[in-house]
mmCIF file of C-alpha atoms and ligand atoms in Angstrom:
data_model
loop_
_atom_site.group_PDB
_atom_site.id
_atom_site.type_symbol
_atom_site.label_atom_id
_atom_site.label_comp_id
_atom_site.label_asym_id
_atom_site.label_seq_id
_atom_site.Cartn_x
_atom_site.Cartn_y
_atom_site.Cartn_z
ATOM 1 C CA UNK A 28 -82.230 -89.560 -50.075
ATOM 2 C CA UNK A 29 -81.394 -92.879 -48.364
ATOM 3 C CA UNK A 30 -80.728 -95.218 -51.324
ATOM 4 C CA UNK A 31 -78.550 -92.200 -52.944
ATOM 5 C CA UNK A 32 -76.724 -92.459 -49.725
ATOM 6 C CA UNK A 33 -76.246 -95.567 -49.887
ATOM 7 C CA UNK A 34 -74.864 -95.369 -53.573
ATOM 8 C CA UNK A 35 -77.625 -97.262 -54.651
ATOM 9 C CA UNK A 36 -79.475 -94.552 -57.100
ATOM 10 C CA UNK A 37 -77.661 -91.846 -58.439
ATOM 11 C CA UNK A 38 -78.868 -87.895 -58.495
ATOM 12 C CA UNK A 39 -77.368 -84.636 -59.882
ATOM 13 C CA UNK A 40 -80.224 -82.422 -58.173
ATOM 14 C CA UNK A 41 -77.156 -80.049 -56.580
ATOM 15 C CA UNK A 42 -75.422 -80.280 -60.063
ATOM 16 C CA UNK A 43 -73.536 -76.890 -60.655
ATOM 17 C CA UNK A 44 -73.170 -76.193 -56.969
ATOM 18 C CA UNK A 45 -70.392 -75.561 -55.328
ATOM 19 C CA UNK A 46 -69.925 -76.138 -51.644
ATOM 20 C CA UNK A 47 -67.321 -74.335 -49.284
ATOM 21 C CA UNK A 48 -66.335 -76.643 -46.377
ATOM 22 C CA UNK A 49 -64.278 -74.305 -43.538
ATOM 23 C CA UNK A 50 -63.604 -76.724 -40.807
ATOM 24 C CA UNK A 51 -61.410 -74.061 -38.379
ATOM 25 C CA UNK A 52 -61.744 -77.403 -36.256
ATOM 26 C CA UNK A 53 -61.217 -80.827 -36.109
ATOM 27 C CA UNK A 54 -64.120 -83.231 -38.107
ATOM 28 C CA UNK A 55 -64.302 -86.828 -39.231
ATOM 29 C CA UNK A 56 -68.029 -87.364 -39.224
ATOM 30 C CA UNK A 57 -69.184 -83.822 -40.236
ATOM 31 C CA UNK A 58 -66.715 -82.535 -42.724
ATOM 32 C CA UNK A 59 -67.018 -85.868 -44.424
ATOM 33 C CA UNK A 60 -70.952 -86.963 -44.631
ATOM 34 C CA UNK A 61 -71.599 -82.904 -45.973
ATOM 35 C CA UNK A 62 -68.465 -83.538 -48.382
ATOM 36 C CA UNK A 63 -70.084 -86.585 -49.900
ATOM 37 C CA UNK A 64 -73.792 -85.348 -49.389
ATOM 38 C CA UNK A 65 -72.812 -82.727 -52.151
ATOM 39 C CA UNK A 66 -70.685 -84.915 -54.151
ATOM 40 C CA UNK A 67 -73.471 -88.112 -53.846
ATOM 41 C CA UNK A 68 -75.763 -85.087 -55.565
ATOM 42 C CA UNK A 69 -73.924 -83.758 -58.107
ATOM 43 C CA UNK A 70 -72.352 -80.531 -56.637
ATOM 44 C CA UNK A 71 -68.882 -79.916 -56.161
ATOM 45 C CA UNK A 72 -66.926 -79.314 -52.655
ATOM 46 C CA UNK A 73 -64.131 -76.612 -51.809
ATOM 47 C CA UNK A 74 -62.663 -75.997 -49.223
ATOM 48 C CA UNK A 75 -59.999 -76.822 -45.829
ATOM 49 C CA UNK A 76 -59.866 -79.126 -42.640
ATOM 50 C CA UNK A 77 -58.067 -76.669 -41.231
ATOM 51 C CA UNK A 78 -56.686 -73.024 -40.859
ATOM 52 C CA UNK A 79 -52.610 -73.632 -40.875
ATOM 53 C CA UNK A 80 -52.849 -73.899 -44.828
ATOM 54 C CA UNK A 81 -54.619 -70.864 -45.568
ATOM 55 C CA UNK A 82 -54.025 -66.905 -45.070
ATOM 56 C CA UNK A 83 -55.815 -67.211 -41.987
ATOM 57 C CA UNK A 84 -52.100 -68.249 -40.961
ATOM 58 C CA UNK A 85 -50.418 -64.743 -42.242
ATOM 59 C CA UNK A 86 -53.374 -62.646 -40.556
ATOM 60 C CA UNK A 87 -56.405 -62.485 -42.053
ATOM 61 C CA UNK A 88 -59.582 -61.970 -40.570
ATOM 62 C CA UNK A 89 -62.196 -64.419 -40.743
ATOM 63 C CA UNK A 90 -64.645 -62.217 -41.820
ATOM 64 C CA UNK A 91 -62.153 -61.766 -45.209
ATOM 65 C CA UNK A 92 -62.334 -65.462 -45.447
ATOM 66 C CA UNK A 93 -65.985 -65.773 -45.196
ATOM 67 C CA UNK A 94 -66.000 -63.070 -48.331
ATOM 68 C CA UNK A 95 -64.082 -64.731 -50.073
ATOM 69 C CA UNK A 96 -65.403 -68.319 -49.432
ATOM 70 C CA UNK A 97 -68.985 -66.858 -50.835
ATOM 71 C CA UNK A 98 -67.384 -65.508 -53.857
ATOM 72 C CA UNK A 99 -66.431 -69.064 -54.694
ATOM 73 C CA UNK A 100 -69.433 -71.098 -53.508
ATOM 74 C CA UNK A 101 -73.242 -71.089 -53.152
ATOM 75 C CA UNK A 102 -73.013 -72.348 -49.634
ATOM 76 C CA UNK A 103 -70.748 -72.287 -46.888
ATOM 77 C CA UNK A 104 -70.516 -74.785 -43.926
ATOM 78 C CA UNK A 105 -68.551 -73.566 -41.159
ATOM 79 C CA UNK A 106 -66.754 -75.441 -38.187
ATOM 80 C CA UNK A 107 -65.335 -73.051 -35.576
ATOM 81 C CA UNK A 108 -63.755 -73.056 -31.768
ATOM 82 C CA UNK A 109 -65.411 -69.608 -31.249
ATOM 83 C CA UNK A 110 -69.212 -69.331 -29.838
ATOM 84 C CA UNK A 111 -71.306 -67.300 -32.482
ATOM 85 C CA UNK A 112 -68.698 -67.813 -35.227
ATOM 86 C CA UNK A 113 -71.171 -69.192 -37.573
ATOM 87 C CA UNK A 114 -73.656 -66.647 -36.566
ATOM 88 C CA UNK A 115 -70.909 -63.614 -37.736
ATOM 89 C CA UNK A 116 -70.508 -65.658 -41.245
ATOM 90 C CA UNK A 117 -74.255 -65.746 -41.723
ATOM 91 C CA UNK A 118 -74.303 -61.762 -40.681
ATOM 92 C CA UNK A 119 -71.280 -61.484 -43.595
ATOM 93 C CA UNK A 120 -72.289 -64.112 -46.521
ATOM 94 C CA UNK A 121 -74.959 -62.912 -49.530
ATOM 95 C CA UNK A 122 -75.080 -66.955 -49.495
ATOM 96 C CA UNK A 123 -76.559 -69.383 -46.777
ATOM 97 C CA UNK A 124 -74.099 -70.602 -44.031
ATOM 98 C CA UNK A 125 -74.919 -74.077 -42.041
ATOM 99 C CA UNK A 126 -72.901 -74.217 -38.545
ATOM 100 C CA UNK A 127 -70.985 -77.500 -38.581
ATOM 101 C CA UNK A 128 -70.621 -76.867 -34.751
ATOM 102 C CA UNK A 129 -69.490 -73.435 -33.068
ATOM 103 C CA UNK A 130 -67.239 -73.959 -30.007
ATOM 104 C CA UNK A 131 -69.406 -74.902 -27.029
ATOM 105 C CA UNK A 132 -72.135 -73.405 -28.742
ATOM 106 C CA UNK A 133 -74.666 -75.561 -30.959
ATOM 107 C CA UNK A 134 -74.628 -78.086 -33.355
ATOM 108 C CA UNK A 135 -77.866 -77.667 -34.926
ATOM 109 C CA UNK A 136 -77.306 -80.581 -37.974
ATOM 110 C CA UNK A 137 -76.244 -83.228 -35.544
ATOM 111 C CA UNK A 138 -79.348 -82.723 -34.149
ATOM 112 C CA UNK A 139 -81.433 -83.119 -37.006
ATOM 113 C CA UNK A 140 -79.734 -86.701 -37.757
ATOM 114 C CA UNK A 141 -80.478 -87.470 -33.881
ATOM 115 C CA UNK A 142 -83.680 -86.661 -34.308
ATOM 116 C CA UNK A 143 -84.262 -88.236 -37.550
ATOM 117 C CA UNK A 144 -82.260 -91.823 -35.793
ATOM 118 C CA UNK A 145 -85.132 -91.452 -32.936
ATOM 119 C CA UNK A 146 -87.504 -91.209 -35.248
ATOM 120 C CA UNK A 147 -86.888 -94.432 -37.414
ATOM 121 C CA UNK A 148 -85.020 -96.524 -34.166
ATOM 122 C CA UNK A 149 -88.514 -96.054 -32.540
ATOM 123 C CA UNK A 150 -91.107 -94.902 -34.631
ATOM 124 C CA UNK A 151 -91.359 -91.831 -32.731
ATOM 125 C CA UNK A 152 -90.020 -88.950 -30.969
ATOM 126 C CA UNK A 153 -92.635 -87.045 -29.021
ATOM 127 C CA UNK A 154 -92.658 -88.409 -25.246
ATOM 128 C CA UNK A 155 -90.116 -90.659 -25.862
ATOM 129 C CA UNK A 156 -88.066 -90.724 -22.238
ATOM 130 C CA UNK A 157 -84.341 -89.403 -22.663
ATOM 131 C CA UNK A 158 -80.851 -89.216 -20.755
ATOM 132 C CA UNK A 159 -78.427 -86.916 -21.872
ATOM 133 C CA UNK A 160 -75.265 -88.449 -20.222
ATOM 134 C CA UNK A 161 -71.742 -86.812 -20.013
ATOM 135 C CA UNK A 162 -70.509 -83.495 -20.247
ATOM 136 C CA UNK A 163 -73.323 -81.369 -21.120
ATOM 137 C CA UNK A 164 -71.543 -77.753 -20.366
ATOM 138 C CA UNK A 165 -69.371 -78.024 -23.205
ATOM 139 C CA UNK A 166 -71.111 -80.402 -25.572
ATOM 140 C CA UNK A 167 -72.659 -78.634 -28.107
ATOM 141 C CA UNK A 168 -74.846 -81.362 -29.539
ATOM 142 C CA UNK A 169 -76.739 -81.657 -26.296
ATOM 143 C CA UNK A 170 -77.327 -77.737 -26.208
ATOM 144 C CA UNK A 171 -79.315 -78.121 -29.373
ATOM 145 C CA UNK A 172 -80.799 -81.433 -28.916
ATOM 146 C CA UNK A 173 -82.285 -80.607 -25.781
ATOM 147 C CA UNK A 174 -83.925 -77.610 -27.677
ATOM 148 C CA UNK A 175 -85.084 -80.266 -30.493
ATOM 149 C CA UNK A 176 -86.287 -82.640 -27.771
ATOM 150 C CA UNK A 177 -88.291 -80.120 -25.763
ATOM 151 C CA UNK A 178 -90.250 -79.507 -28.897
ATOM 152 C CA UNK A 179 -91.446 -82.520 -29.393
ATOM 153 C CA UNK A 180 -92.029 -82.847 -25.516
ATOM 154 C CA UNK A 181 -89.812 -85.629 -24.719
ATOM 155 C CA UNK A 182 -89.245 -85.567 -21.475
ATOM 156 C CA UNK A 183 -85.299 -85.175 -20.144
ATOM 157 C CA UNK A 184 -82.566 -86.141 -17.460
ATOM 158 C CA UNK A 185 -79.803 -84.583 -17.508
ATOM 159 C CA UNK A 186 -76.961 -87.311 -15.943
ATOM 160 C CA UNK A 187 -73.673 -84.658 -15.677
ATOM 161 C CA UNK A 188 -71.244 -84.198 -12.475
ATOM 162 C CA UNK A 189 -72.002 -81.121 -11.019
ATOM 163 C CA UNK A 190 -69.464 -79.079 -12.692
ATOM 164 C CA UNK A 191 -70.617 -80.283 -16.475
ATOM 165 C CA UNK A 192 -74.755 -80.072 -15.984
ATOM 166 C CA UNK A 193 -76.456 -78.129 -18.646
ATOM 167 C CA UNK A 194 -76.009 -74.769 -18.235
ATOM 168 C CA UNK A 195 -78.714 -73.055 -15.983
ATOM 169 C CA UNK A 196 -79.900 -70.789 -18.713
ATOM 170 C CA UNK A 197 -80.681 -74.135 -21.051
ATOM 171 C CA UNK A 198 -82.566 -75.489 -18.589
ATOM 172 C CA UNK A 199 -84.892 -72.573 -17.668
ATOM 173 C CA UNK A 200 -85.827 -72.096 -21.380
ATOM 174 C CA UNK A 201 -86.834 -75.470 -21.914
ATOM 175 C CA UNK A 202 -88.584 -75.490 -19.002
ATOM 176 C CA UNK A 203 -90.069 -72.356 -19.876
ATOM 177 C CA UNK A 204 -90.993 -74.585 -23.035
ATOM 178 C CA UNK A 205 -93.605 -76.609 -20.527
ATOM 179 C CA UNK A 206 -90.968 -80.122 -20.616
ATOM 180 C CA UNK A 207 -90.660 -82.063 -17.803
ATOM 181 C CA UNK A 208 -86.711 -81.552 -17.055
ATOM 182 C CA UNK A 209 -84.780 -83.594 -14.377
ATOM 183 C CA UNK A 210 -81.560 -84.201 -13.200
ATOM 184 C CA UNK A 211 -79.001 -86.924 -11.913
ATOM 185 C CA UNK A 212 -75.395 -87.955 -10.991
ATOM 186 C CA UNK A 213 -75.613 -91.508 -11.973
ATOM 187 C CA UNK A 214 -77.364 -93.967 -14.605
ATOM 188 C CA UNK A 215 -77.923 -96.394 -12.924
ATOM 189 C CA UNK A 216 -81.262 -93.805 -10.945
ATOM 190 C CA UNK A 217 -83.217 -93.644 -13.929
ATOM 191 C CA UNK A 218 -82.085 -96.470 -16.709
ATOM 192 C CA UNK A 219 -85.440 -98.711 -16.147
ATOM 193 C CA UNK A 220 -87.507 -95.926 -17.620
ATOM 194 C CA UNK A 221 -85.537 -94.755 -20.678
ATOM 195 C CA UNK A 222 -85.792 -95.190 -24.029
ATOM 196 C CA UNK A 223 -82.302 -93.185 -25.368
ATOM 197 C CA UNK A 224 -79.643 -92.713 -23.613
ATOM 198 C CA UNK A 225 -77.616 -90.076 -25.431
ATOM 199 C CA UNK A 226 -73.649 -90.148 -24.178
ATOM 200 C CA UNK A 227 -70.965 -87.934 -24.704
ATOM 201 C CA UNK A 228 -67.720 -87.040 -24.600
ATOM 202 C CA UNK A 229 -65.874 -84.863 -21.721
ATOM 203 C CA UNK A 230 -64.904 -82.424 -24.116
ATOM 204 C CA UNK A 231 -61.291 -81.834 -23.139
ATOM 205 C CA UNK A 232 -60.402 -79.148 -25.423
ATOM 206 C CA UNK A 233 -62.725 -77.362 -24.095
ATOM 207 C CA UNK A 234 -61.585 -77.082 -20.513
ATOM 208 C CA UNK A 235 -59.905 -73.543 -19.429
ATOM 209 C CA UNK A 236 -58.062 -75.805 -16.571
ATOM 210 C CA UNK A 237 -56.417 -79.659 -16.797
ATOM 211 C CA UNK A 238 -56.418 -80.552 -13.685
ATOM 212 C CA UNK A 239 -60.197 -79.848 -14.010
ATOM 213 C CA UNK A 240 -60.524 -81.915 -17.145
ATOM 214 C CA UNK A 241 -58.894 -84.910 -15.205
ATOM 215 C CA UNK A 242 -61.319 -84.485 -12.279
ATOM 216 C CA UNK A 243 -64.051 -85.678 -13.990
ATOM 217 C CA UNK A 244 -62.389 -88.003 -16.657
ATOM 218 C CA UNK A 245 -64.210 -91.221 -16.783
ATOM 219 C CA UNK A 246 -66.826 -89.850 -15.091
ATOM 220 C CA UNK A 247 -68.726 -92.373 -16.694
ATOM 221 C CA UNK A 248 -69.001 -95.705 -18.578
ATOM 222 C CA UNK A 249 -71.696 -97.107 -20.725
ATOM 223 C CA UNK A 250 -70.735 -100.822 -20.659
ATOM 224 C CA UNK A 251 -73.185 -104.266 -19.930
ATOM 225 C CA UNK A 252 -73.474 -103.843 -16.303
ATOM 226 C CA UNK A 253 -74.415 -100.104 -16.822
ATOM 227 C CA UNK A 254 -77.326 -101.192 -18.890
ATOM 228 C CA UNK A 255 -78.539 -103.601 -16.606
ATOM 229 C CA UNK A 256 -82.510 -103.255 -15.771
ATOM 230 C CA UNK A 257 -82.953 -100.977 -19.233
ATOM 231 C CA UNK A 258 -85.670 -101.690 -21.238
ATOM 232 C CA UNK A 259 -85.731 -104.074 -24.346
ATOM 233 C CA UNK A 260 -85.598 -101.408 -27.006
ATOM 234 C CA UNK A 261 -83.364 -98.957 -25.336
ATOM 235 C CA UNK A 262 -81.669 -97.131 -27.699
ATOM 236 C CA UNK A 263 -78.179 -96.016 -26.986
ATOM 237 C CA UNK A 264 -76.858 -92.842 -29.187
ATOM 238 C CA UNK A 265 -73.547 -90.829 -29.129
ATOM 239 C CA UNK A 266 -72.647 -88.223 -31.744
ATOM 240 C CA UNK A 267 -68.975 -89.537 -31.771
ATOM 241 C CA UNK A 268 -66.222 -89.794 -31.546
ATOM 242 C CA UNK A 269 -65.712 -91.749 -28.327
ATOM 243 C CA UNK A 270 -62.825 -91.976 -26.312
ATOM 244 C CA UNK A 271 -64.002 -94.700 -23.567
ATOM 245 C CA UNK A 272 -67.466 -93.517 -22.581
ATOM 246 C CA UNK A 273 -68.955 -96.299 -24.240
ATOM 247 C CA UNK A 274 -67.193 -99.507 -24.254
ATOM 248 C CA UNK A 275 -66.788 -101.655 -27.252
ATOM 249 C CA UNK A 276 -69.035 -104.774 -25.928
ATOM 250 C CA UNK A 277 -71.615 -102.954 -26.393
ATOM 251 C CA UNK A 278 -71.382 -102.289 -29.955
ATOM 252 C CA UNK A 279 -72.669 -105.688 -31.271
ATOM 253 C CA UNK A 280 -75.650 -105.483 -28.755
ATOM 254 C CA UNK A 281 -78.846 -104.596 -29.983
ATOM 255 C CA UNK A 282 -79.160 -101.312 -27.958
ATOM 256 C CA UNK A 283 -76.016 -99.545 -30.106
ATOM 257 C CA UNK A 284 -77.218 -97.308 -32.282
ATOM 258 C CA UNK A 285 -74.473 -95.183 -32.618
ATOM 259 C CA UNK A 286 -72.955 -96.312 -35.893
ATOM 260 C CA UNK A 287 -76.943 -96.012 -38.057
ATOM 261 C CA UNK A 288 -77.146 -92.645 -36.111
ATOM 262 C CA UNK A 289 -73.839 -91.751 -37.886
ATOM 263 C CA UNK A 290 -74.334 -92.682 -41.242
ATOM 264 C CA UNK A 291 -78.003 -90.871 -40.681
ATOM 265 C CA UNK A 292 -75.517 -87.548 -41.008
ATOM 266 C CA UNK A 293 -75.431 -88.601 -45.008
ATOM 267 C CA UNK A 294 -79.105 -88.286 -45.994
ATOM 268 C CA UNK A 295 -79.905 -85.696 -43.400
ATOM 269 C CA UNK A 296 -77.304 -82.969 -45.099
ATOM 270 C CA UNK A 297 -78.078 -84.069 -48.515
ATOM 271 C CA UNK A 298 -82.158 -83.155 -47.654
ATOM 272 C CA UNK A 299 -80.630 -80.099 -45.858
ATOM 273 C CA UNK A 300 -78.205 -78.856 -48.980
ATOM 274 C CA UNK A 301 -81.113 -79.656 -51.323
ATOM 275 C CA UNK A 302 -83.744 -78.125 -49.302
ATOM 276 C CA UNK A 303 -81.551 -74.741 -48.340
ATOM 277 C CA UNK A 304 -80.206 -74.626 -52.074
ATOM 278 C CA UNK A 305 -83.541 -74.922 -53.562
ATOM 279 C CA UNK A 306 -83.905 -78.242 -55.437
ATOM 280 C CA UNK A 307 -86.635 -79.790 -53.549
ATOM 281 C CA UNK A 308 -89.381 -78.247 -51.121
HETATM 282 N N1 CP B 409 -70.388 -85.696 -34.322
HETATM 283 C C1 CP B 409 -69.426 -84.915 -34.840
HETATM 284 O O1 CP B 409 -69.591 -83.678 -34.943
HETATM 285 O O2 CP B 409 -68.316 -85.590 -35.218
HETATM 286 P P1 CP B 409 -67.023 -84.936 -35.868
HETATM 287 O O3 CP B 409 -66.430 -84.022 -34.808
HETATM 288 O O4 CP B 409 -66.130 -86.060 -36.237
HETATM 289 O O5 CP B 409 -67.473 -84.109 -37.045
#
C-alpha cells in the first residue's frame, strides 16, 4: 500500500465502494488519511465532520443515523464523544463499522499505525522498552496501545500525574497479560532505558472540571534537555495533534517520529478498508 499512498502507483481494488465517514467529533488526521485511503483505492467517501449539519440537529437518534448511513455505504467509520458509541453502531449496522475513536474509550486504528511506525522505526516491536507520557485517563490511544503493546510483550511505564495514570482496571489486565508494567511522575527516571517515548495530549475536553484541567496543564514538556541521557535511536511518537507537549526543536532531530507515524495512518486504513471489505486477504 505504501507507494499508492504515496501517489506513486495507482489502484481501484475498493472500486464501487462507498465509505460513510461520521465524525460526531473533531478530526484532522483520522477523518482525512481514511477519506483518501478510500479515494487513493478507488472507492468513494460520504459522509460529515460534524453533527450541526445533519438531522442529528432536529432530534434524531443516532441509532437512525447509523441505519441510514448503512443504507448508503458498505462501511461506516465512526468518531464519537460517547464511550461504546461505536460498539452500539456495530450492534445496529448489517455492514462493518471501524471506531475512529469513542470518547475516552479506544482508538483501536491509531494503534495499528503505532504499531506498524515501531515496527519499521526499529525493526521490531516485541520487548522494545516504552513510556507512555501524558494524560493517560482520558487518552484513548494509550488505552488501546497499551493493549497492542502488552501483546507483543513490550515492557511499559506509565509517566502520568497522579490524577491522569492509566486507569487501574487497564493496568491489572495487562498485567494479568504477564507484561512487566511500571509507573512514574517524571521522564527524566527512566529516559536512559527507552526506546519510544509515546506523548500525549491533556485531553481538555475531556475534563468534567477546569480548574482540574489547568492543574495539570503543562504537566510536561518533551524538549532537548528532556531528552538528555536517551539513547541514540530513541524514538519519540505522539498521535497528534499537539498543543505544547512536544516542542518544535525537536522536530528536525532525529528522534521525531511523529510526522512518518502520521502519514503511517494512510497505508494502515487502506490495508484495513481492503482487508475488512474483502479485496485482499
Ligand atoms: N490522532 C488523531 O486521532 O488525530 P485527529 O484527532 O486529528 O484525527
Amino acid at each position: 500500500m505504501l507507494p499508492v499512498a504515496r501517489g506513486k502507483r495507482r489502484s481501484d481494488i475498493l472500486r464501487g465502494n462507498v465509505m460513510a465517514a461520521l465524525f460526531f467529533e473533531p478530526s484532522t488526521r483520522t477523518r482525512l488519511s481514511f477519506s483518501s485511503a478510500m479515494m487513493r483505492l478507488g472507492g468513494g467517501v460520504i459522509g460529515f465532520a460534524q453533527p450541526e449539519g445533519t438531522s442529528l440537529s432536529k432530534g434524531e437518534t443516532l441509532s437512525d443515523t447509523i441505519r441510514m448511513a448503512q443504507a448508503y455505504a458498505d462501511i461506516i467509520v465512526i468518531r464519537h464523544p460517547q464511550e461504546g458509541a461505536a460498539r452500539l453502531a456495530s450492534d445496529i449496522a448489517s455492514v462493518p463499522v471501524i471506531n475512529a475513536g469513542d470518547g475516552a474509550g479506544q482508538h483501536p486504528t491509531q494503534t495499528l499505525m503505532d504499531l506498524f511506525t515501531i515496527q519499521q522505526e526499529k525493526g521490531r516491536i516485541e520487548g522494545e522498552e516504552v513510556a507512555l507520557v501524558g494524560d493517560l485517563k482520558y487518552g484513548r490511544t494509550v488505552h488501546s496501545l497499551a493493549y497492542a503493546l502488552a501483546l507483543f510483550g513490550s515492557p511499559i511505564t506509565f509517566i502520568a500525574p497522579p490524577q491522569l495514570q492509566m486507569p487501574p482496571s487497564i493496568v491489572e489486565e495487562i498485567e494479568g497479560m504477564g507484561v512487566r508494567c511500571a509507573q512514574a511522575t517524571s521522564i527524566k527516571e527512566v529516559i536512559s532505558g527507552l526506546d519510544v517515548l509515546y506523548v500525549t495530549r491533556i485531553q481538555r475536553e475531556r475534563f468534567p472540571d477546569p480548574t482540574e484541567y489547568q492543574k495539570v496543564v503543562g504537566s510536561y514538556r518533551i524538549d532537548k534537555k528532556a531528552l538528555e541521557g536517551a539513547k541514540a535511536d530513541l524514538i519519540v511518537l505522539h498521535p497528534l495533534p499537539r498543543v505544547d507537549e512536544i516542542s518544535p526543536e525537536i522536530d528536525e532531530m532525529p528522534h521525531a517520529a511523529y510526522f512518518r507515524q502520521a502519514f503511517n495512518g494512510m497505508p494502515v486504513r487502506m490495508t484495513l478498508l481492503a482487508l475488512v471489505l474483502g479485496a485482499i486477504k
